[in-house]
Short mmCIF file of C-alpha atoms in Angstrom, two decimals:
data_model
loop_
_atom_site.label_atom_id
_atom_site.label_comp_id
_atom_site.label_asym_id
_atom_site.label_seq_id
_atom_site.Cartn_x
_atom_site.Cartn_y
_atom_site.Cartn_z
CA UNK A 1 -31.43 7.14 7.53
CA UNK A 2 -28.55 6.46 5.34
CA UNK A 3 -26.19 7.01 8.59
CA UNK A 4 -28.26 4.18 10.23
CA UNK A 5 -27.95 2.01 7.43
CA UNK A 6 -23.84 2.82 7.07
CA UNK A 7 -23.57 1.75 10.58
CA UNK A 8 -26.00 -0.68 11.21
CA UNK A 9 -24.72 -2.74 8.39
CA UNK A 10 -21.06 -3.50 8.84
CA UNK A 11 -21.99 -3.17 13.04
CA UNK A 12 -23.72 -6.85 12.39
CA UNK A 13 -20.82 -8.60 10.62
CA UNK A 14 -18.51 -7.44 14.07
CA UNK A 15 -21.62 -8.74 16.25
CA UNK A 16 -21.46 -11.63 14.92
CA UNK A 17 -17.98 -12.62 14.53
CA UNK A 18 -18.07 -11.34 18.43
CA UNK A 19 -20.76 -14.00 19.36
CA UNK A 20 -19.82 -16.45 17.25
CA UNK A 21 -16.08 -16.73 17.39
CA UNK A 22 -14.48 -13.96 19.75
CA UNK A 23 -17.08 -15.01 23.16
CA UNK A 24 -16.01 -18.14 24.41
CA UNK A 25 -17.61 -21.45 24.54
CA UNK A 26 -19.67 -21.72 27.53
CA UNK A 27 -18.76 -24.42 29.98
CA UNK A 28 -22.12 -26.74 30.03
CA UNK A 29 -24.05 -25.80 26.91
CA UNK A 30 -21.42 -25.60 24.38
CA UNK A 31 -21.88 -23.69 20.82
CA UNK A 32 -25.91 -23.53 21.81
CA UNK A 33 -25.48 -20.87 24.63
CA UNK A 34 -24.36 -18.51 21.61
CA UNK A 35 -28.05 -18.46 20.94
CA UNK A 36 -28.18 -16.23 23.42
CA UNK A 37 -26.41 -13.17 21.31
CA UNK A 38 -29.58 -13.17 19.25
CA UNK A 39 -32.26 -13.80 21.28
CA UNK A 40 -31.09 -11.14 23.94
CA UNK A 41 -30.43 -8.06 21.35
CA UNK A 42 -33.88 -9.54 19.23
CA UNK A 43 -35.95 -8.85 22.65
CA UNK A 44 -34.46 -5.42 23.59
CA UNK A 45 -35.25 -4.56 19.79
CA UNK A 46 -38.47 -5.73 20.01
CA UNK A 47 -39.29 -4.00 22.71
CA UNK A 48 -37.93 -0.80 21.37
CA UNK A 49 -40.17 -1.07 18.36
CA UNK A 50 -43.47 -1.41 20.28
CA UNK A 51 -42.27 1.71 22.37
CA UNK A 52 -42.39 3.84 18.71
CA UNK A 53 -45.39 2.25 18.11
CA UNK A 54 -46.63 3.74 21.10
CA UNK A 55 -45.30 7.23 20.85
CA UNK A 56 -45.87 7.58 17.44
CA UNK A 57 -49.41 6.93 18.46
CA UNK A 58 -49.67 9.52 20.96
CA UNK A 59 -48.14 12.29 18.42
CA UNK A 60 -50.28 10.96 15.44
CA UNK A 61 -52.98 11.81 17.87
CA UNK A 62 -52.16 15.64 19.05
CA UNK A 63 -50.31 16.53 15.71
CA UNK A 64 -52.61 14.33 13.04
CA UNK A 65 -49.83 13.69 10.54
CA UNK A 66 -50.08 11.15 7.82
CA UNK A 67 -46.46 9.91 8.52
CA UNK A 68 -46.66 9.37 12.19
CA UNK A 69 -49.04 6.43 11.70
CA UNK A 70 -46.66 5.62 8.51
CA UNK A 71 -43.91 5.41 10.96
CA UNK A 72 -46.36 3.22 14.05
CA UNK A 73 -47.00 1.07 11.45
CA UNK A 74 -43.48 0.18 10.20
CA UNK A 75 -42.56 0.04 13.79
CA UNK A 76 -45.13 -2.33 14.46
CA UNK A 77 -44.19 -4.77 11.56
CA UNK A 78 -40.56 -4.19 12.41
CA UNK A 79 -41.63 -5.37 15.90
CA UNK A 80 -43.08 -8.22 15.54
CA UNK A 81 -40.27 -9.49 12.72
CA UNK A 82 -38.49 -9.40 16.03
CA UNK A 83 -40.91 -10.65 18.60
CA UNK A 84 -40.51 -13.81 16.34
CA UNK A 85 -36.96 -14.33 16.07
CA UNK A 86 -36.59 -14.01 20.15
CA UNK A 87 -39.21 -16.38 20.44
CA UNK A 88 -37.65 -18.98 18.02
CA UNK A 89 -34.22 -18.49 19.09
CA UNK A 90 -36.23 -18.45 22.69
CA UNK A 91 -37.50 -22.31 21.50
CA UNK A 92 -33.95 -22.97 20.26
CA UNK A 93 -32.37 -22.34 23.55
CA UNK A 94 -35.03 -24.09 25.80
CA UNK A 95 -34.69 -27.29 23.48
CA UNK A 96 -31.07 -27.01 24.26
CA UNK A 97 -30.72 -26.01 27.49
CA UNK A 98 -33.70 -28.01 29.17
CA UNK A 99 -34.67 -30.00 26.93
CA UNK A 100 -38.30 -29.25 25.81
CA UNK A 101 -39.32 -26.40 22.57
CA UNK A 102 -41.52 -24.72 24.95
CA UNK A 103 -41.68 -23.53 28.60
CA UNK A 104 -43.84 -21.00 30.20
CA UNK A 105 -41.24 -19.03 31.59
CA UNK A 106 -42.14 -15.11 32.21
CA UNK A 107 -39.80 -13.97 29.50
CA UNK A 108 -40.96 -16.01 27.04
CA UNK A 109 -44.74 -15.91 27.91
CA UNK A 110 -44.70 -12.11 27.90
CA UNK A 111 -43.15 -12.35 23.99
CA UNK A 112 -45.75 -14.73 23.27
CA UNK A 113 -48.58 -12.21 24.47
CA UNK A 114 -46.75 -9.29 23.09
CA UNK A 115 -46.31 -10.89 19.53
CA UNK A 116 -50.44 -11.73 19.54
CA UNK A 117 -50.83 -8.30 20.90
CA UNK A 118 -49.26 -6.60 17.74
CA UNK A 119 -50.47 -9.05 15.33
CA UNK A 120 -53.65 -8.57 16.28
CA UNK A 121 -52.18 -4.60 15.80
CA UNK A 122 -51.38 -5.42 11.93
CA UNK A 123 -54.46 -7.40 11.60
CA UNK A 124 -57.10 -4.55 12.56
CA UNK A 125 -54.94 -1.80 10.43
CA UNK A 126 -55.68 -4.52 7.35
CA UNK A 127 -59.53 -4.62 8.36
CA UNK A 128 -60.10 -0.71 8.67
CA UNK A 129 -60.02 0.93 5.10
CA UNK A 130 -61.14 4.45 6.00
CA UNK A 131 -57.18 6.11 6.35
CA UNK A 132 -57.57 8.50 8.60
CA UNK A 133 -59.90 6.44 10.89
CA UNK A 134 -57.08 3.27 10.53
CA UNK A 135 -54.31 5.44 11.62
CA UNK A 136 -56.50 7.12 14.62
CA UNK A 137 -57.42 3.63 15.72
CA UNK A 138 -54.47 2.17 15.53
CA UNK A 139 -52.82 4.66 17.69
CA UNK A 140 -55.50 4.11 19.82
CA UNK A 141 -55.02 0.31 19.90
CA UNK A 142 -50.84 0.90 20.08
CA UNK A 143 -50.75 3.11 23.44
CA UNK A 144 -53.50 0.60 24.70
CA UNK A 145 -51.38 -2.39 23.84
CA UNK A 146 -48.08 -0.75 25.14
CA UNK A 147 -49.80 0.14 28.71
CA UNK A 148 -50.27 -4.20 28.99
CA UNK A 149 -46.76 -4.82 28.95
CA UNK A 150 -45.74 -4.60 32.07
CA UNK A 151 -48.78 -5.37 34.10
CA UNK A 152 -48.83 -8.69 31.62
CA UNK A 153 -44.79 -8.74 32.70
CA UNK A 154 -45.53 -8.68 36.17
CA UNK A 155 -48.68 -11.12 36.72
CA UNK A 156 -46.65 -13.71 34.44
CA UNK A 157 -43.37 -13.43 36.91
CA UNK A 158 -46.02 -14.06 39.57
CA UNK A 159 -48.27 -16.57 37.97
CA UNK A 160 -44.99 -18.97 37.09
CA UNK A 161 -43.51 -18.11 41.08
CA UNK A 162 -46.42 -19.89 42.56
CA UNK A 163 -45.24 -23.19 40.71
CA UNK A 164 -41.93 -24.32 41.18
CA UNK A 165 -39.60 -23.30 38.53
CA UNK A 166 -38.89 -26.16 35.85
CA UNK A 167 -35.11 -25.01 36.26
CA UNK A 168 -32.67 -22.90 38.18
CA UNK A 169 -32.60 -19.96 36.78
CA UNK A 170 -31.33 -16.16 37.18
CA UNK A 171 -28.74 -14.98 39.65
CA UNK A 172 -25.96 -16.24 36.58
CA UNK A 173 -22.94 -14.36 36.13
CA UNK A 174 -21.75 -13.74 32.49
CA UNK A 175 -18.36 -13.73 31.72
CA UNK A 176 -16.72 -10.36 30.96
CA UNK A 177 -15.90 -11.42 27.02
CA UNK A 178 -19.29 -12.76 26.99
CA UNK A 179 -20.73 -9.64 28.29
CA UNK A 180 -18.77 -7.70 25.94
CA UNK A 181 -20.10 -9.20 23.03
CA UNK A 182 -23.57 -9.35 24.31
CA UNK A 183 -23.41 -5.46 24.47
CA UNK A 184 -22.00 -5.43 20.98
CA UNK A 185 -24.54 -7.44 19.89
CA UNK A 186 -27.28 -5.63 21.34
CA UNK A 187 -25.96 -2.42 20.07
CA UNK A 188 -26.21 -3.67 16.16
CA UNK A 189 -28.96 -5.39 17.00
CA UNK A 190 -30.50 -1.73 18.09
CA UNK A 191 -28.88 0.24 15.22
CA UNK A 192 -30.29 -2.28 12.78
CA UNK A 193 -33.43 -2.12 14.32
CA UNK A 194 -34.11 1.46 13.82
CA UNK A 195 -32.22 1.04 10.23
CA UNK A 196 -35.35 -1.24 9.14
CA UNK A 197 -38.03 0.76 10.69
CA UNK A 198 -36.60 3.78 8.76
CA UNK A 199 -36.69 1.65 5.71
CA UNK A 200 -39.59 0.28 6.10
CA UNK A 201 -41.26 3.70 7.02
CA UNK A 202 -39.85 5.54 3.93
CA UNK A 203 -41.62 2.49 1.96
CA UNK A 204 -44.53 2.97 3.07
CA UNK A 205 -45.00 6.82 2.76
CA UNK A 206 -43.48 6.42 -0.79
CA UNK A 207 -46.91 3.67 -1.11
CA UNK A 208 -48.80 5.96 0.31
CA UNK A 209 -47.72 8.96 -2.09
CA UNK A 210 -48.11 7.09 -4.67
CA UNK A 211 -51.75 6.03 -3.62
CA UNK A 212 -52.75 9.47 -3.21
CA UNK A 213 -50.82 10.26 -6.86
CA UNK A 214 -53.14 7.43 -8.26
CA UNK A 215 -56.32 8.63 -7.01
CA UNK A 216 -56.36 12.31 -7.38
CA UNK A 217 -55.08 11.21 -11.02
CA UNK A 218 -58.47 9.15 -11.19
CA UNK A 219 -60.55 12.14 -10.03
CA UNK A 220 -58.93 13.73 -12.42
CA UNK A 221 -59.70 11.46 -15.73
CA UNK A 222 -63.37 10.78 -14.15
CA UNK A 223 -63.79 14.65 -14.10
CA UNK B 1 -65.60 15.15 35.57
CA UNK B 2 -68.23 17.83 35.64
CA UNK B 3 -72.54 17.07 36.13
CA UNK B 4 -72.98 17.31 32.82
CA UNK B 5 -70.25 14.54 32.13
CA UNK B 6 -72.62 12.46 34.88
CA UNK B 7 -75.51 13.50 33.15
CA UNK B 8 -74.93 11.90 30.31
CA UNK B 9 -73.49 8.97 32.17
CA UNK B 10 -76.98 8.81 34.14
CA UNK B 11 -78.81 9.39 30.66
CA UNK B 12 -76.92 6.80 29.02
CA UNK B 13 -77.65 4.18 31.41
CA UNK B 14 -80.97 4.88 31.78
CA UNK B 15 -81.28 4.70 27.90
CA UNK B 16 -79.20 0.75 27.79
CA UNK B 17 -81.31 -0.11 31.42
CA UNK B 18 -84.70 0.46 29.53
CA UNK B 19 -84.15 -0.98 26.06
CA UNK B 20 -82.95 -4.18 28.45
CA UNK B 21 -85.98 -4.07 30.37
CA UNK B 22 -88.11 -3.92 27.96
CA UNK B 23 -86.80 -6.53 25.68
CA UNK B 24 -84.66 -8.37 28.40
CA UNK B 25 -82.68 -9.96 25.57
CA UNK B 26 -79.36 -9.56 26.59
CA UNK B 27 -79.48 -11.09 29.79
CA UNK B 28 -81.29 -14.09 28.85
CA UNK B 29 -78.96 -14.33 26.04
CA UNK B 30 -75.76 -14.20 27.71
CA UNK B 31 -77.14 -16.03 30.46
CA UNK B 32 -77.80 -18.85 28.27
CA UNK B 33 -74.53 -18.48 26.53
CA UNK B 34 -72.56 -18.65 29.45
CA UNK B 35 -74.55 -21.71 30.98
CA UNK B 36 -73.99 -23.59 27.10
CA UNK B 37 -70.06 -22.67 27.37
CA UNK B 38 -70.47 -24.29 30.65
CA UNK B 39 -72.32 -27.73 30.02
CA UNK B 40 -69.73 -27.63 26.94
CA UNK B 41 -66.81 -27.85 29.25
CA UNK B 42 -68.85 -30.23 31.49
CA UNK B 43 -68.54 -32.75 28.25
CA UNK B 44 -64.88 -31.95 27.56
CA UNK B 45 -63.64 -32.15 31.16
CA UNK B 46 -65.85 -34.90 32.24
CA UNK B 47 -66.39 -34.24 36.29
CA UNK B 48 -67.64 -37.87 37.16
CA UNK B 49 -64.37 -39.14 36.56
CA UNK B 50 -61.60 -36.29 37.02
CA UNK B 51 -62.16 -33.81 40.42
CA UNK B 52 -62.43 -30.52 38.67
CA UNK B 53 -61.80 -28.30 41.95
CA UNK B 54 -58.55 -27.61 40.93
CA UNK B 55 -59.06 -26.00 37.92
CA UNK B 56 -62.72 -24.87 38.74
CA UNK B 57 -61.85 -21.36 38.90
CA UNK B 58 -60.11 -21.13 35.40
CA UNK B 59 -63.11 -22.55 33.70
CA UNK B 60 -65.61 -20.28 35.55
CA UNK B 61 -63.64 -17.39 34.13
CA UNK B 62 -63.11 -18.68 30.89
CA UNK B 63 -66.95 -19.14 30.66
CA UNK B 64 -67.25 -15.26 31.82
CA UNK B 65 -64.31 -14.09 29.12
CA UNK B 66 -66.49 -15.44 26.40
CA UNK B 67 -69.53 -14.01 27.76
CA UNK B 68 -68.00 -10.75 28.57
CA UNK B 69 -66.53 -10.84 24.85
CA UNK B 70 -70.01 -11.39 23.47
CA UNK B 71 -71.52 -8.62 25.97
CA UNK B 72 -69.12 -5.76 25.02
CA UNK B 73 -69.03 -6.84 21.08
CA UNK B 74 -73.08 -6.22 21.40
CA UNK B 75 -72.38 -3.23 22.97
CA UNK B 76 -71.69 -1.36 20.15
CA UNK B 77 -72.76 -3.90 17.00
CA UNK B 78 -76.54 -3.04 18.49
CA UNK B 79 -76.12 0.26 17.93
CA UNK B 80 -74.87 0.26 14.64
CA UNK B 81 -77.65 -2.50 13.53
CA UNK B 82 -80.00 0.19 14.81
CA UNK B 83 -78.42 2.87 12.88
CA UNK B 84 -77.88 5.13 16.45
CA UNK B 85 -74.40 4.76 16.38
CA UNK B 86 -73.73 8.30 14.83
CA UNK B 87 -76.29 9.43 16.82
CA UNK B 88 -74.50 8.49 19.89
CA UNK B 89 -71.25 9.68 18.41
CA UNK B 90 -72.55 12.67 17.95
CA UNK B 91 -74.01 13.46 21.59
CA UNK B 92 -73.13 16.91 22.63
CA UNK B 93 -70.99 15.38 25.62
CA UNK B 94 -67.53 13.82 26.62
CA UNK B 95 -67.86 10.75 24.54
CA UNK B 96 -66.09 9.42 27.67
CA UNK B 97 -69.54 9.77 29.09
CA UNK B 98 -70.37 7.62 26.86
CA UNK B 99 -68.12 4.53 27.31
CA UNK B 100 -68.06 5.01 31.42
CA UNK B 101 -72.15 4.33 31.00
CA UNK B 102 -71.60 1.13 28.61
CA UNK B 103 -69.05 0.11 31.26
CA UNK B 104 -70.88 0.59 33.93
CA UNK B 105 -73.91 -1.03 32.57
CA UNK B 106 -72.42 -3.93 30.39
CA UNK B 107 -70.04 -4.69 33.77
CA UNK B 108 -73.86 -4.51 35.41
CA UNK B 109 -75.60 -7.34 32.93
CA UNK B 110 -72.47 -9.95 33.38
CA UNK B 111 -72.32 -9.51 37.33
CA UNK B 112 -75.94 -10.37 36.91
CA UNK B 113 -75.12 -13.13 34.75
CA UNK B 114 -72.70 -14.77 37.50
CA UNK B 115 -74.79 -14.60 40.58
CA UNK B 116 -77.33 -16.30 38.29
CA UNK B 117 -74.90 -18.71 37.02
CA UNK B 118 -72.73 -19.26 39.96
CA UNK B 119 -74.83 -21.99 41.26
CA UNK B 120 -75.27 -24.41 38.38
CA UNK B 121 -71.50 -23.83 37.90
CA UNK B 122 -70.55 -25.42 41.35
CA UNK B 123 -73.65 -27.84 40.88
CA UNK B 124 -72.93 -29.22 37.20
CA UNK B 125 -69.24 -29.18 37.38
CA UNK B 126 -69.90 -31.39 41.17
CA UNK B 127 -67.24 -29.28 43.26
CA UNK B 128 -67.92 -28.78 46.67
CA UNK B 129 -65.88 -26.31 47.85
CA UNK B 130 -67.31 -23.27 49.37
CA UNK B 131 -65.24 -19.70 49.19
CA UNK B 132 -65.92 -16.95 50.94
CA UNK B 133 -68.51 -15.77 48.99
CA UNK B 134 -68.63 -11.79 49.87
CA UNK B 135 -64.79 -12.37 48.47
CA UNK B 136 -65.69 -14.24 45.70
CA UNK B 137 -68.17 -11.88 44.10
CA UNK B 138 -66.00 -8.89 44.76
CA UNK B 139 -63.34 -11.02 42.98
CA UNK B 140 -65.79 -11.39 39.83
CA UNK B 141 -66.81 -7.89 40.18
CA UNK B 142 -63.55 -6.78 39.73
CA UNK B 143 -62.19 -9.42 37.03
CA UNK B 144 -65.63 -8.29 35.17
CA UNK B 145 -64.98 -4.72 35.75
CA UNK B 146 -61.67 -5.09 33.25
CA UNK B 147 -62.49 -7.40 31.09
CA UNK B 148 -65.23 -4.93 30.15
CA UNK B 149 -63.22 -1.77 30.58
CA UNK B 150 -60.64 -2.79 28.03
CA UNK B 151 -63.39 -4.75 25.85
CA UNK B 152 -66.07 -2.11 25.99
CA UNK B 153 -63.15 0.49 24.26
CA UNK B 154 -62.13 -2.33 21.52
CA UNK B 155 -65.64 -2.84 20.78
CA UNK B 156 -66.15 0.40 19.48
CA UNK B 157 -62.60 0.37 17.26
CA UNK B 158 -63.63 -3.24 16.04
CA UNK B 159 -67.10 -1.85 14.90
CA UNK B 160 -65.99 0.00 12.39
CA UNK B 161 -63.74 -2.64 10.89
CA UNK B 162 -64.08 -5.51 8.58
CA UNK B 163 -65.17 -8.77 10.44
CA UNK B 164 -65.48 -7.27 13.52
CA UNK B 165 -66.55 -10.20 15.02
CA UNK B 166 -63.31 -12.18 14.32
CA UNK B 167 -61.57 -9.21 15.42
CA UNK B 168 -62.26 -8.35 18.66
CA UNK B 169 -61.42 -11.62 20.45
CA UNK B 170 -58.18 -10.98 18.61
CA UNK B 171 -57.90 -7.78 20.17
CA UNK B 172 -59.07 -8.13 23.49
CA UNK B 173 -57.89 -11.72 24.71
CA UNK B 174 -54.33 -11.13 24.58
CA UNK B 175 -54.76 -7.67 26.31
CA UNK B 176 -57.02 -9.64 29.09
CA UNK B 177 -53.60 -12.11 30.11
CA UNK B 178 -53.37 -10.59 33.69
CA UNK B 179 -57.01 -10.47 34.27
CA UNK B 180 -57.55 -14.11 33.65
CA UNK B 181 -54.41 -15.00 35.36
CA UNK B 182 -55.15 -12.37 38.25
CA UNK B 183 -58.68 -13.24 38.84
CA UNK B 184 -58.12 -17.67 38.63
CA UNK B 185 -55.39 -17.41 40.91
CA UNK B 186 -57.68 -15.42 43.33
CA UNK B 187 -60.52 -18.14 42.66
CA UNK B 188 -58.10 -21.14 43.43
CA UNK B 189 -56.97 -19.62 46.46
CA UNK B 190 -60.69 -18.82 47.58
CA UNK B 191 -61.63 -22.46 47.03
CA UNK B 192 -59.38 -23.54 49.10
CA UNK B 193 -60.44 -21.67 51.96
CA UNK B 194 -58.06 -18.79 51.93
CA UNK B 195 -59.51 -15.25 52.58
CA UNK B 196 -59.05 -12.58 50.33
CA UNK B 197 -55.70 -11.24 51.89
CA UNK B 198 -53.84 -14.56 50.86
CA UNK B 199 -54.08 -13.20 47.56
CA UNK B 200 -54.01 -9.48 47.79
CA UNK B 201 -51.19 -8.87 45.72
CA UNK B 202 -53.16 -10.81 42.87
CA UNK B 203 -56.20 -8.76 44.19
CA UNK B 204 -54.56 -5.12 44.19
CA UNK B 205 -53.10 -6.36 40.25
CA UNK B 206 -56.47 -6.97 39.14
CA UNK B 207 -58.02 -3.45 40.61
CA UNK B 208 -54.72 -1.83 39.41
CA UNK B 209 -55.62 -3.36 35.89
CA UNK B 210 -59.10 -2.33 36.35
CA UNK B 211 -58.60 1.56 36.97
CA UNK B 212 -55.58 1.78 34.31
CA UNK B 213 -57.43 0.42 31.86
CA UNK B 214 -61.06 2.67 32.51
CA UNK B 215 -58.73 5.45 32.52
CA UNK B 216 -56.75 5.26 29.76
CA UNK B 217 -59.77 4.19 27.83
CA UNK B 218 -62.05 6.73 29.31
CA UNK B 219 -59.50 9.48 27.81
CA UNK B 220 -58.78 7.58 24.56
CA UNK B 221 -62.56 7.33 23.57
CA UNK B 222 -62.94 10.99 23.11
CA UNK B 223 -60.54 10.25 19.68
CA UNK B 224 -62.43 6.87 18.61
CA UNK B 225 -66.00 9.04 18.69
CA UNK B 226 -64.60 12.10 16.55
CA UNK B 227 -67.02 11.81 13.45
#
C-alpha cells in the first residue's frame, strides 16, 4: 500500500501539470475542454472500483473473510467519491460545451444510474446491523448491481439513438499531446484510485478490530 | 434442477396460490393500488386537454413498477409478519426453489393485475390506439417477469434490514433502468401500430434482462437463505 501511495501521489502533480499546462488549448472550447482530463480518468476509476466491489463479493462469498467485505465496502465508497466527480465535471463540460448542466447522453445517464446503484449499496450496508449477514448481503447486492452495467449501458445508447442526438458527437480525433496526457492522467487517476481504496480499506479493518477489541472487552467486564 | 428442486417449486406455489385464494387480498389490493396510481396520473397529466398517446406506455409501466414494487416487498414482509420466514428459510430444499416459486407466482398476481387493469387504463387516460394485443401482453409478461425477478431477490435482502420499506425502491428502481426503458419503448412502438419485430432488439434486451437476472438471482438466493 505504501508503494501505491509513493506513486500515486507525486503521479497526480505530473497529471496535472500535463492537462493543465503541457496539452494544448483546444481549438473551439478553450481552457474548458481540459475538463476532460478529469472526467475521463474519474469514470475509468469509477468503474474500476465497482468491479472490486464485485469480486470482492464473489470471494467474500466462497472464502467468508471479514476483510473481503472490508475491502467491497471501501471500494464501494471509493466508487462512488468518483461516480460524483465524473458526473460534476460531466455537468461542467456539458454547460460548456452545449450549453445546458444536464443532458441525457448514454455516458452520463449510465453514471447517474450507477452512482444511485451504489448509494443505494452504502445505504443498505448502514440499515443491516447483523455483520456477517451485512457483508453476505452486500456481496449479494454488489455482483447483482455490477451484472446491470452494461445491459443499463446498452439500452441507454439505444434509448437516446431513437431521438436525435442534441449534438454531434463521437467519431473526434484527439490530438497526440492531448492523448498523451489523457493516458497520463488516467494512469494517476488509476494508481490513486487503488491508493484510496487501500486506505480506506486498512481504516476500516483497523474500525473493525477495534470494534471487536471493544466488545469482547465488554463481555469481559459483564462476566 | 432435479424433481425435488420442482417439488418444492410446485409446493411453494401451491402454498402462496391457496393463502391468495382464500383471502384474495393481494390481488384486490394491488389491483386497487395500481388503478389509484392510475386515476393519480389521470389528475397530474390531465387527458382532456393534452393527448396522452404518446407517453401512454411510460405511465402504464410506471403504474406496474409501483405495483410490482409493492407485490415483491409483500412477498417476503408477509412472511416475516407471520413469523414463517425461518420456517421457509429453513426448508430442506434449494432455497432457489424457493424464490423461482415467489417469482413465478408474484410475476402470476401482477399479469393478473394488468389484464384486469388494461382496460380502464386505455379508457380513463382516453387513448385510442389499439396494439397488437397478443404482443402487448407478451410485452408485459416479460417487463413483469424482471421487474419481479430482480425485485423478488431484493425483497428478501431488504427484509432483514432497517426500513425496509424505504429501502427496496432504493434498491430495485435503479437496477430496473433497462426494463422500464426496454418495455415503454416496446409499448410506444405497439401503439403505433408496429408489430413486435419493429422492436425486437428492445424485445430480445428485455428477455435477455429477464433470464440474467432469474439466474443470477436463482443462484445467489441459496447465500441470502443460509440461517
Amino acid at each position: 500500500m505504501r508503494l501505491l501511495g509513493y506513486a500515486s501521489l507525486p503521479a497526480i502533480p505530473v497529471a496535472l501539470y500535463m492537462a493543465l499546462v503541457a496539452a494544448p488549448t483546444e481549438a473551439f472550447m478553450g481552457h474548458s475542454q481540459r475538463i476532460m482530463y478529469i472526467h475521463v480518468p474519474a469514470a475509468i476509476a469509477s468503474y474500476l472500483s465497482f468491479a472490486i466491489v464485485a469480486a470482492a463479493g464473489a470471494l467474500y462469498l466462497w472464502r467468508r473473510r471479514d476483510h473481503l467485505d472490508a475491502l467491497a465496502h471501501a471500494a464501494a465508497e471509493v466508487g462512488v467519491l468518483f461516480t460524483t466527480i465524473t458526473l460534476l465535471t460531466g455537468s461542467l463540460w456539458g454547460r460548456a460545451a452545449w450549453g445546458w448542466w444536464w443532458t441525457w447522453d448514454p455516458r452520463l445517464t449510465t453514471t447517474l444510474v450507477l452512482w444511485l446503484i451504489y448509494v443505494a449499496y452504502l445505504i443498505m450496508r448502514q440499515a443491516i446491523d447483523d455483520p456477517e449477514r451485512r457483508a453476505r448481503f452486500s456481496a449479494i447486492f454488489g455482483i447483482v448491481g455490477f451484472l446491470d452495467v452494461p445491459v443499463v449501458h446498452l439500452s441507454v445508447v439505444w434509448w437516446r439513438s431513437i431521438h436525435p442526438p442534441n449534438f454531434a458527437g463521437g467519431g473526434t480525433t484527439l490530438d497526440p499531446a492531448m492523448q498523451q496526457a489523457l493516458a497520463v492522467c488516467a494512469a494517476a487517476f488509476l494508481l490513486f484510485n487503488l491508493f484510496l481504496i487501500a486506505l480506506r480499506w486498512r481504516v476500516e479493518r483497523l474500525e473493525r478490530s477495534a470494534a471487536r477489541a471493544r466488545a469482547s472487552g465488554r463481555g469481559a467486564a459483564g462476566d | 434442477m432435479n424433481r425435488h428442486f420442482w417439488r418444492v417449486v410446485a409446493a411453494v406455489m401451491a402454498r402462496e396460490i391457496t393463502a391468495e385464494l382464500r383471502g384474495r387480498e393481494t390481488v384486490t389490493a394491488l389491483g386497487a393500488f395500481a388503478l389509484v396510481v392510475l386515476v393519480i396520473f389521470g389528475f397530474a397529466l390531465n387527458p382532456v386537454a393534452v393527448d396522452l398517446e404518446p407517453v401512454f406506455a411510460g405511465v402504464y409501466w410506471l403504474a406496474l413498477a409501483f405495483a410490482a414494487l409493492v407485490a415483491v416487498g409483500r412477498s417476503f414482509a408477509r412472511e416475516k409478519e407471520a413469523g414463517t420466514l425461518e420456517a421457509v428459510a429453513a426448508l430442506p430444499a434449494d432455497a432457489g426453489a424457493v424464490y423461482a416459486a415467489k417469482v413465478a407466482v408474484t410475476t402470476l398476481w401482477l399479469a393478473l393485475v394488468a389484464a384486469l387493469l388494461t382496460p380502464p387504463f386505455f379508457v380513463l387516460l382516453d387513448v385510442e390506439a389499439s396494439p397488437p394485443w397478443g404482443a402487448w401482453a407478451l410485452t408485459t409478461l416479460a417487463g413483469l417477469a424482471g421487474l419481479v425477478s430482480a425485485g423478488t431477490l431484493l425483497s428478501a435482502l431488504a427484509v432483514h434490514a432497517r426500513g425496509a420499506d424505504l429501502l427496496l425502491p432504493l434498491l430495485l428502481l435503479p437496477l430496473e433502468v433497462p426494463v422500464l426503458m426496454a418495455a415503454v419503448r416496446i409499448g410506444e412502438s405497439l401503439l403505433a401500430g408496429e408489430p413486435l419485430s419493429a422492436a425486437g432488439g428492445w424485445f430480445r434486451l428485455l428477455v435477455g434482462y429477464d433470464i440474467v437476472f432469474f439466474v443470477a438471482a436463482l443462484v445467489l438466493f441459496d447465500y441470502v437463505a443460509e440461517v
